[in-house]
Tab-separated table of C-alpha atoms and ligand atoms in Angstrom:
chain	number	residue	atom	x	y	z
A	282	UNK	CA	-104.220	-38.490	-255.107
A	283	UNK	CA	-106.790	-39.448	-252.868
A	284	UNK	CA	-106.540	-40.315	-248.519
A	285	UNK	CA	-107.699	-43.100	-246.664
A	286	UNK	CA	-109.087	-41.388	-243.543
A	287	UNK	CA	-107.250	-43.484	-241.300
A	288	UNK	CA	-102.828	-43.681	-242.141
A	289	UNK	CA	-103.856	-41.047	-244.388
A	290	UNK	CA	-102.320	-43.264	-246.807
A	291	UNK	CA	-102.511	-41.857	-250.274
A	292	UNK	CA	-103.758	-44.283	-253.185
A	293	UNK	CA	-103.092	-44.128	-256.540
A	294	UNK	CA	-105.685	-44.487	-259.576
A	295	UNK	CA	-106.101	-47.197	-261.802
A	296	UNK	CA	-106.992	-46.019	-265.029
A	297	UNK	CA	-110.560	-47.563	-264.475
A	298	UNK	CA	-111.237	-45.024	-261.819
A	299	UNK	CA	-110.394	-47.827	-258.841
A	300	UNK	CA	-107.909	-45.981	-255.894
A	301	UNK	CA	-105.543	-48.361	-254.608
A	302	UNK	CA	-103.942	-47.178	-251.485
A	303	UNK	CA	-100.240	-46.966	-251.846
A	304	UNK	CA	-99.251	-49.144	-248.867
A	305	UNK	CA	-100.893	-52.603	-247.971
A	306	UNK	CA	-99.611	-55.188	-245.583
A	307	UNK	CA	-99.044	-58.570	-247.288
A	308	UNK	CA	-99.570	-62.048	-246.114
A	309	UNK	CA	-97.546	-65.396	-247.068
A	310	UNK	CA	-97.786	-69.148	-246.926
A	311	UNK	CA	-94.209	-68.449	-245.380
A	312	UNK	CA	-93.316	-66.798	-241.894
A	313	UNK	CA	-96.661	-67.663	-240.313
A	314	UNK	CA	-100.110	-65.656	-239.955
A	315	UNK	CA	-100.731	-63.431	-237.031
A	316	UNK	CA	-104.751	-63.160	-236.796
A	317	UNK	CA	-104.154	-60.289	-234.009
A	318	UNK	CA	-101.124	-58.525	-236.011
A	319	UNK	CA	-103.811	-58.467	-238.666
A	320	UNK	CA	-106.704	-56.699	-236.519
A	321	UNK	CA	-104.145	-54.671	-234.923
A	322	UNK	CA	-103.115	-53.679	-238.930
A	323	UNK	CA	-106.734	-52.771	-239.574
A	324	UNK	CA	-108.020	-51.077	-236.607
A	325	UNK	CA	-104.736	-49.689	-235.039
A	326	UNK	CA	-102.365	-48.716	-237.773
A	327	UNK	CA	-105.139	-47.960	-240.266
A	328	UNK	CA	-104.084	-50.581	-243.278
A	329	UNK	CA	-106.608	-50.534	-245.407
A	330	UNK	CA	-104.933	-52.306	-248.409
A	331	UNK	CA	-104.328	-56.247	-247.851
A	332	UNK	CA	-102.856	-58.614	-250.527
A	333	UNK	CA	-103.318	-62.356	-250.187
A	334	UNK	CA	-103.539	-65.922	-252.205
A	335	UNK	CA	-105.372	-68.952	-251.950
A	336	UNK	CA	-102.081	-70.378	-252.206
A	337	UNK	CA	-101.299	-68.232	-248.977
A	338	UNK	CA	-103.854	-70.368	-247.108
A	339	UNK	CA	-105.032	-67.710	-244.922
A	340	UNK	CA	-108.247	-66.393	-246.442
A	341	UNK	CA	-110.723	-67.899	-244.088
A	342	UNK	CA	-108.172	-66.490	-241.340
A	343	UNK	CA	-107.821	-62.794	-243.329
A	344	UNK	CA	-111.796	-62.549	-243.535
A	345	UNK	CA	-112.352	-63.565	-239.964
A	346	UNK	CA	-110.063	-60.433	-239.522
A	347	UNK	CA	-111.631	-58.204	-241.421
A	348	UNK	CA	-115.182	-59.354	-239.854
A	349	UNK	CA	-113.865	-58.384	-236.174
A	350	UNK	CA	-112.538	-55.295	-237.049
A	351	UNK	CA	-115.665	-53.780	-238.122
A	352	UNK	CA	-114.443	-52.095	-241.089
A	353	UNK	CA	-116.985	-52.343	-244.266
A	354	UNK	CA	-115.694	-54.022	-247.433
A	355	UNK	CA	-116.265	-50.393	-249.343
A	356	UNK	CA	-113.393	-49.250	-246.756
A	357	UNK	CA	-110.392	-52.123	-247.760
A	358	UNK	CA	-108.684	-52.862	-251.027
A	359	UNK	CA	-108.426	-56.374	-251.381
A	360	UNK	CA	-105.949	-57.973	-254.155
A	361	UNK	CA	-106.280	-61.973	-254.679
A	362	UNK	CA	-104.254	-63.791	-257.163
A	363	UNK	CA	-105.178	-66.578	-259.474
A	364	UNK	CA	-102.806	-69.812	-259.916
A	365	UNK	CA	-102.357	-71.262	-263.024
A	366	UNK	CA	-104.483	-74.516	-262.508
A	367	UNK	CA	-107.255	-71.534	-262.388
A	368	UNK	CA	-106.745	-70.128	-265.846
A	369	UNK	CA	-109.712	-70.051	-268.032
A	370	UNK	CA	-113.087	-68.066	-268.115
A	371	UNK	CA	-114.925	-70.743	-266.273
A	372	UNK	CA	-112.254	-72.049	-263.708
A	373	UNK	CA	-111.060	-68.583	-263.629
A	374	UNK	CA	-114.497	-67.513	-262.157
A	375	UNK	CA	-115.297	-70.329	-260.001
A	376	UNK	CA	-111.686	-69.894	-258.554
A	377	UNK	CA	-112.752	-66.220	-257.336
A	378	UNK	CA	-115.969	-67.050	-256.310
A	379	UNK	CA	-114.052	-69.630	-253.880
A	380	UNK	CA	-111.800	-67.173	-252.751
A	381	UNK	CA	-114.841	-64.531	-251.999
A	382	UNK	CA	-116.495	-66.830	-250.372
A	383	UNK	CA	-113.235	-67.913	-247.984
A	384	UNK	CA	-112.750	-64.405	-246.979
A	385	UNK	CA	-116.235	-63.824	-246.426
A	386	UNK	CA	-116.496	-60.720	-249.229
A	387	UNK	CA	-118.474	-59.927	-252.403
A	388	UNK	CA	-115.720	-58.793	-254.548
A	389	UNK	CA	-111.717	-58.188	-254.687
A	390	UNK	CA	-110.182	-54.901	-256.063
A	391	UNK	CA	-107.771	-56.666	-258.229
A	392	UNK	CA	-107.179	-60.264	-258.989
A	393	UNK	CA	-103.430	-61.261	-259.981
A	394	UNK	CA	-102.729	-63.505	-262.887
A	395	UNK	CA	-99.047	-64.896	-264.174
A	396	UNK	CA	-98.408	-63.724	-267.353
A	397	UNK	CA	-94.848	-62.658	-269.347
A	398	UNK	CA	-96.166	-60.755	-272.135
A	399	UNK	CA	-98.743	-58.428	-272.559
A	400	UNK	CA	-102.502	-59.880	-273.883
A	401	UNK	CA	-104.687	-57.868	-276.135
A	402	UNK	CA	-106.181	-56.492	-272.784
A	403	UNK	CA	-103.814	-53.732	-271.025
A	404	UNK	CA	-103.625	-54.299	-267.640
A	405	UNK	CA	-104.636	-51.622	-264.803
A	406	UNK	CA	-101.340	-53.056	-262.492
A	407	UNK	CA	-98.116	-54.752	-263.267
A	408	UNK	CA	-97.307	-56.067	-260.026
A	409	UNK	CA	-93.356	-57.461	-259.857
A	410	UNK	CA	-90.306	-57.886	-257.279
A	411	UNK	CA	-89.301	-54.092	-256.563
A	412	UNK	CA	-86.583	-53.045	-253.919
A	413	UNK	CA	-83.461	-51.329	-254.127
A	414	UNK	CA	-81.590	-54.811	-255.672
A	415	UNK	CA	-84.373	-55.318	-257.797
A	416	UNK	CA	-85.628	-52.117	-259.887
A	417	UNK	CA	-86.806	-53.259	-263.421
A	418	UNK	CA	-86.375	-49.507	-264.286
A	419	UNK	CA	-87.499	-50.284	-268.176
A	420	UNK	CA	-90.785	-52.078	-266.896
A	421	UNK	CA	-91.376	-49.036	-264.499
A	422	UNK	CA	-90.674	-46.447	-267.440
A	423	UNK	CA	-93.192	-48.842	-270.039
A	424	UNK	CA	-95.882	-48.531	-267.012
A	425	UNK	CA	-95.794	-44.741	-266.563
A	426	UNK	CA	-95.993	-43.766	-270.114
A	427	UNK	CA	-98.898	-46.212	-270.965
A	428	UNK	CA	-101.338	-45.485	-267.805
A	429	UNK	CA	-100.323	-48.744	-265.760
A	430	UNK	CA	-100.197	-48.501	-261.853
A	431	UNK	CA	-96.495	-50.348	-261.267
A	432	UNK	CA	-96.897	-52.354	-257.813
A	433	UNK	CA	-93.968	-53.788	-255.881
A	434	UNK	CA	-93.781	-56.972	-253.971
A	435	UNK	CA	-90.878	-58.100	-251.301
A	436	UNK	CA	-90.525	-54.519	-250.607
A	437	UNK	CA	-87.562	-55.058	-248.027
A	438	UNK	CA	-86.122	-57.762	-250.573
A	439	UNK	CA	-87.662	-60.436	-247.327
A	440	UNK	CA	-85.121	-58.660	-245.035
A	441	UNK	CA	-82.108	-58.782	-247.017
A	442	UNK	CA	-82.428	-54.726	-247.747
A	443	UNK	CA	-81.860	-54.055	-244.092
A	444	UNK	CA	-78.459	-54.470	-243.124
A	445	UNK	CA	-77.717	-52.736	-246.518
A	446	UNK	CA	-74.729	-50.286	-245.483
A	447	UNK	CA	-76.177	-47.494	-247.853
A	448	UNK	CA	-79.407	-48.113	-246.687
A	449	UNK	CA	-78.255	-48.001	-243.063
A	450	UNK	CA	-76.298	-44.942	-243.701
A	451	UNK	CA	-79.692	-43.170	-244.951
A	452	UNK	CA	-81.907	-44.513	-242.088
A	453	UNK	CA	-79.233	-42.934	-239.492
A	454	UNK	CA	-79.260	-39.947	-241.354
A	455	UNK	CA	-82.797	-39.586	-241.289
A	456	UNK	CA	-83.434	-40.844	-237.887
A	457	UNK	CA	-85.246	-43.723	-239.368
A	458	UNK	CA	-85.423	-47.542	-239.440
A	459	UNK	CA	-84.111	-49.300	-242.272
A	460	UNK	CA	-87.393	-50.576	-243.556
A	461	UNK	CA	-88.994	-47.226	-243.174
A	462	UNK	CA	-85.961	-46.184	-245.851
A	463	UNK	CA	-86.380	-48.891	-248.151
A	464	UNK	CA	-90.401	-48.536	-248.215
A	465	UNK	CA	-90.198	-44.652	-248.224
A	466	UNK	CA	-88.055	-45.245	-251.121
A	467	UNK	CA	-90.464	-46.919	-253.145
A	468	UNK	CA	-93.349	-44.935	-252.496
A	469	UNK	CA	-91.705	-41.887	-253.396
A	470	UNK	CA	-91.111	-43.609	-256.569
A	471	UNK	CA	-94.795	-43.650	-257.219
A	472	UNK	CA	-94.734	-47.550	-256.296
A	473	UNK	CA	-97.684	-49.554	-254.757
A	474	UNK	CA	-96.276	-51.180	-251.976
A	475	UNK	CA	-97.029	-53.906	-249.996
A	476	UNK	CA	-94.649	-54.991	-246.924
A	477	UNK	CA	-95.573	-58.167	-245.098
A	478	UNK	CA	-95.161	-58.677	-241.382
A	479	UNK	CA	-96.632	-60.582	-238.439
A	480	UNK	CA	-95.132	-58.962	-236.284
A	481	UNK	CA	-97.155	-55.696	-234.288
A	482	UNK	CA	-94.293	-53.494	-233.803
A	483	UNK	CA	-93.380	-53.811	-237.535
A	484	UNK	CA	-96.736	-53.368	-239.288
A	485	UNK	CA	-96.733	-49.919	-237.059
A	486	UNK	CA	-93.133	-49.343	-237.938
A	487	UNK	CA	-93.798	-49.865	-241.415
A	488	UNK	CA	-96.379	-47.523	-241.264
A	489	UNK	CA	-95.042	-44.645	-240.667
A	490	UNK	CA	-93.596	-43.312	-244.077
A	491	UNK	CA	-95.629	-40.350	-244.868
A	492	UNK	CA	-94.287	-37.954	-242.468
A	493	UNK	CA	-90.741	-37.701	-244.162
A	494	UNK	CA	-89.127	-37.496	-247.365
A	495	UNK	CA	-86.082	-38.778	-248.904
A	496	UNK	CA	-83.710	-36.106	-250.575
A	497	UNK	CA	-82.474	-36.664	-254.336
A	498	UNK	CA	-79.221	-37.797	-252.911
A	499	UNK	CA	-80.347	-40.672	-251.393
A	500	UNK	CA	-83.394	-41.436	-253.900
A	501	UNK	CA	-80.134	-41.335	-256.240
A	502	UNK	CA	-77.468	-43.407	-254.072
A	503	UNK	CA	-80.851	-46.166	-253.624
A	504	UNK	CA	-80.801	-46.564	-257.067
A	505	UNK	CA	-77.532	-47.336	-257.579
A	506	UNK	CA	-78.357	-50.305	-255.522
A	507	UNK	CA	-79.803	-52.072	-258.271
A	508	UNK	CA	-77.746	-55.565	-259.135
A	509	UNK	CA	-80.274	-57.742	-260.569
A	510	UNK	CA	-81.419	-60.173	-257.637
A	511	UNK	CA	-84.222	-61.913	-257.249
A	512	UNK	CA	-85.104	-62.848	-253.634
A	513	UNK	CA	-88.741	-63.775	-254.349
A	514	UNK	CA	-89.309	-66.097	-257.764
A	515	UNK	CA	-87.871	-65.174	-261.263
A	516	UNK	CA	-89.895	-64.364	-263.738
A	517	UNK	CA	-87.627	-64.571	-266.934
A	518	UNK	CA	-88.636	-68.212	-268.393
A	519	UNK	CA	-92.790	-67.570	-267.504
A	520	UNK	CA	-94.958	-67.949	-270.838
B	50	NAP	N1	-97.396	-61.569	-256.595
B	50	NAP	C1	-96.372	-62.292	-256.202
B	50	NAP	O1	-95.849	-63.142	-256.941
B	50	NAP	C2	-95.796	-62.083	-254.863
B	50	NAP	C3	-94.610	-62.699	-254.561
B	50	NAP	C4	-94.073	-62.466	-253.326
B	50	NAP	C5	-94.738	-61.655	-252.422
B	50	NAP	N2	-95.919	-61.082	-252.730
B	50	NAP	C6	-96.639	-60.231	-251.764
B	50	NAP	O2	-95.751	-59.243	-251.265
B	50	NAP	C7	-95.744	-59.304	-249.841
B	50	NAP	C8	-94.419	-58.866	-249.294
B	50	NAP	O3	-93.348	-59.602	-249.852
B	50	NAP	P1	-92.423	-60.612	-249.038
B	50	NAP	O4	-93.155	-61.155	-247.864
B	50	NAP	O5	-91.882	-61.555	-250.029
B	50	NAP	O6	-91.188	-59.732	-248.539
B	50	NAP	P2	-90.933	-58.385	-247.714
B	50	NAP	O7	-92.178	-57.673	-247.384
B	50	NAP	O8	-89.858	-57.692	-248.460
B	50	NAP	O9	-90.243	-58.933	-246.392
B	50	NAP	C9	-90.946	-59.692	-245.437
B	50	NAP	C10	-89.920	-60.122	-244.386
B	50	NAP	O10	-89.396	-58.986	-243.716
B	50	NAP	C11	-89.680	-59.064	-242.305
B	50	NAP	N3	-90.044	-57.702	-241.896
B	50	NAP	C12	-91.159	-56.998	-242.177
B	50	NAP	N4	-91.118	-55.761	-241.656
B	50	NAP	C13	-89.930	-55.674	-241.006
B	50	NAP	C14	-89.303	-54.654	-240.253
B	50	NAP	N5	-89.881	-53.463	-240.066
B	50	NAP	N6	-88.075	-54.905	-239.707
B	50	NAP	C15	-87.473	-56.107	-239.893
B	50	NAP	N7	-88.011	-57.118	-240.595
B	50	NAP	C16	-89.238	-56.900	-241.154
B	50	NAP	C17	-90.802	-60.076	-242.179
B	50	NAP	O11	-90.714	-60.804	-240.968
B	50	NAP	P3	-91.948	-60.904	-239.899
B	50	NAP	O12	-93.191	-61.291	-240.654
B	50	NAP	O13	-91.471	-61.932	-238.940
B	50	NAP	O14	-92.035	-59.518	-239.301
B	50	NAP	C18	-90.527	-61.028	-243.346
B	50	NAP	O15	-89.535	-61.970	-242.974
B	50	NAP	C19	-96.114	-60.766	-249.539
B	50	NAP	O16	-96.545	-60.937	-248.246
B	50	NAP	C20	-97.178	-61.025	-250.582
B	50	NAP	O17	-98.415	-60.498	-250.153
B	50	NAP	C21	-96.447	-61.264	-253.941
């Protein structure tokens, strides 16, 4: 594992050589779009890892951001994601070029695509719904024994995790918030994790999950928490 100076936030490698720090703050086209939650994200909390959408509608907003805060594209990680209308080689290429263009950059670090099964081309990430309700254990297993980087989205199940009595029972014990729990949690399960808030306080709360460590016991009782729900999309019927 590598450190980005900053959070000293470790990354994790892709198996084309690419680090991907192991926390990034996500954005939405739900629950609003703080431009100075953002720069406080990048220049005061040391995020260095953002994940975004066109369909988000804040990449003119997000590269704006990244402009003021001075940082140099070779310091972020920057994951985009491609909707279906923008399948295909050619649409597929104009669609990033758009995006690049929006934000203001020359490249992204990873672009997501929709897919259910796996194409003749492994991917570097699978990126699905991860938190304690939601732990696709199989998918995680299939990912660590073939060399893919397993990323989680909805980290704090969109706020549902937090008034989780097993999860409040571990953040008291630890002298922690729930979120820090729940995102502690998945990074010490080797998960790429990506929390979204506009909200100052938060992004530093949510920060602040390298200076502690869960013991098996609650790593265990965490996992127990697993029932199946989806609180962001389903994936089951997607071709
Ligand atoms: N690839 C995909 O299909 C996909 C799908 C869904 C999401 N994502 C990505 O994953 C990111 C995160 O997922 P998500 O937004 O669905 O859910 P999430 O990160 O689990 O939860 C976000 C919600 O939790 C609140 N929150 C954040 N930190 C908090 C804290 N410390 N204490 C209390 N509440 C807190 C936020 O409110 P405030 O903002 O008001 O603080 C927001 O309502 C997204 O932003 C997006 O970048 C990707």
């Amino acid at each position: 594992m590598q450190f980005f100076p900053a959070l000293r936030c470790p990354t994790v490698q892709l198996f084309n050589g690419l680090e991907i720090p192991v926390l990034g703050l996500g954005t939405s086209h739900r629950g609003g779009y703080s431009h100075d939650a953002i720069l406080y994200a990048l220049t005061e909390c040391g995020i260095r890892h953002l994940d975004t959408a066109k369909r988000y509608g804040c990449e003119k907003k997000l590269g704006k951001a990244i402009k003021e805060s001075g940082l140099q594209r070779s310091e972020l990680w920057l994951t985009n994601k491609l909707w279906p209308g923008d399948y295909g080689y050619k649409a597929a290429k104009e669609a990033c070029l758009d995006s690049c263009t929006a934000m203001g950059v020359e490249y992204f670090g990873m672009i997501n695509v929709l897919s259910q099964s796996l194409s003749k081309y492994q991917p570097s990430v699978i990126k699905v719904e991860y938190h304690p309700f939601q732990q696709p254990k199989h998918l995680m297993e299939y990912c660590r024994n073939n060399g893919i980087v397993f990323e989680g989205f909805s980290p704090l199940a969109k706020g549902q995790a937090l008034s989780d009595p097993v999860v409040q029972q571990i953040a008291k014990k630890h002298g922690r918030t729930t979120a820090q729990i729940c995102l502690r949690w998945s990074i010490q399960n080797g998960v790429v994790t990506i929390p979204k808030s506009i909200k100052k306080n938060r992004i530093q709360e949510n920060c602040q999950v390298f200076g502690f460590q869960l013991d098996e016991e609650d790593m265990v009782a965490l996992g127990n928490l697993h029932d199946g729900r989806h609180i962001s999309w389903d994936p089951t019927n997607v071709d």
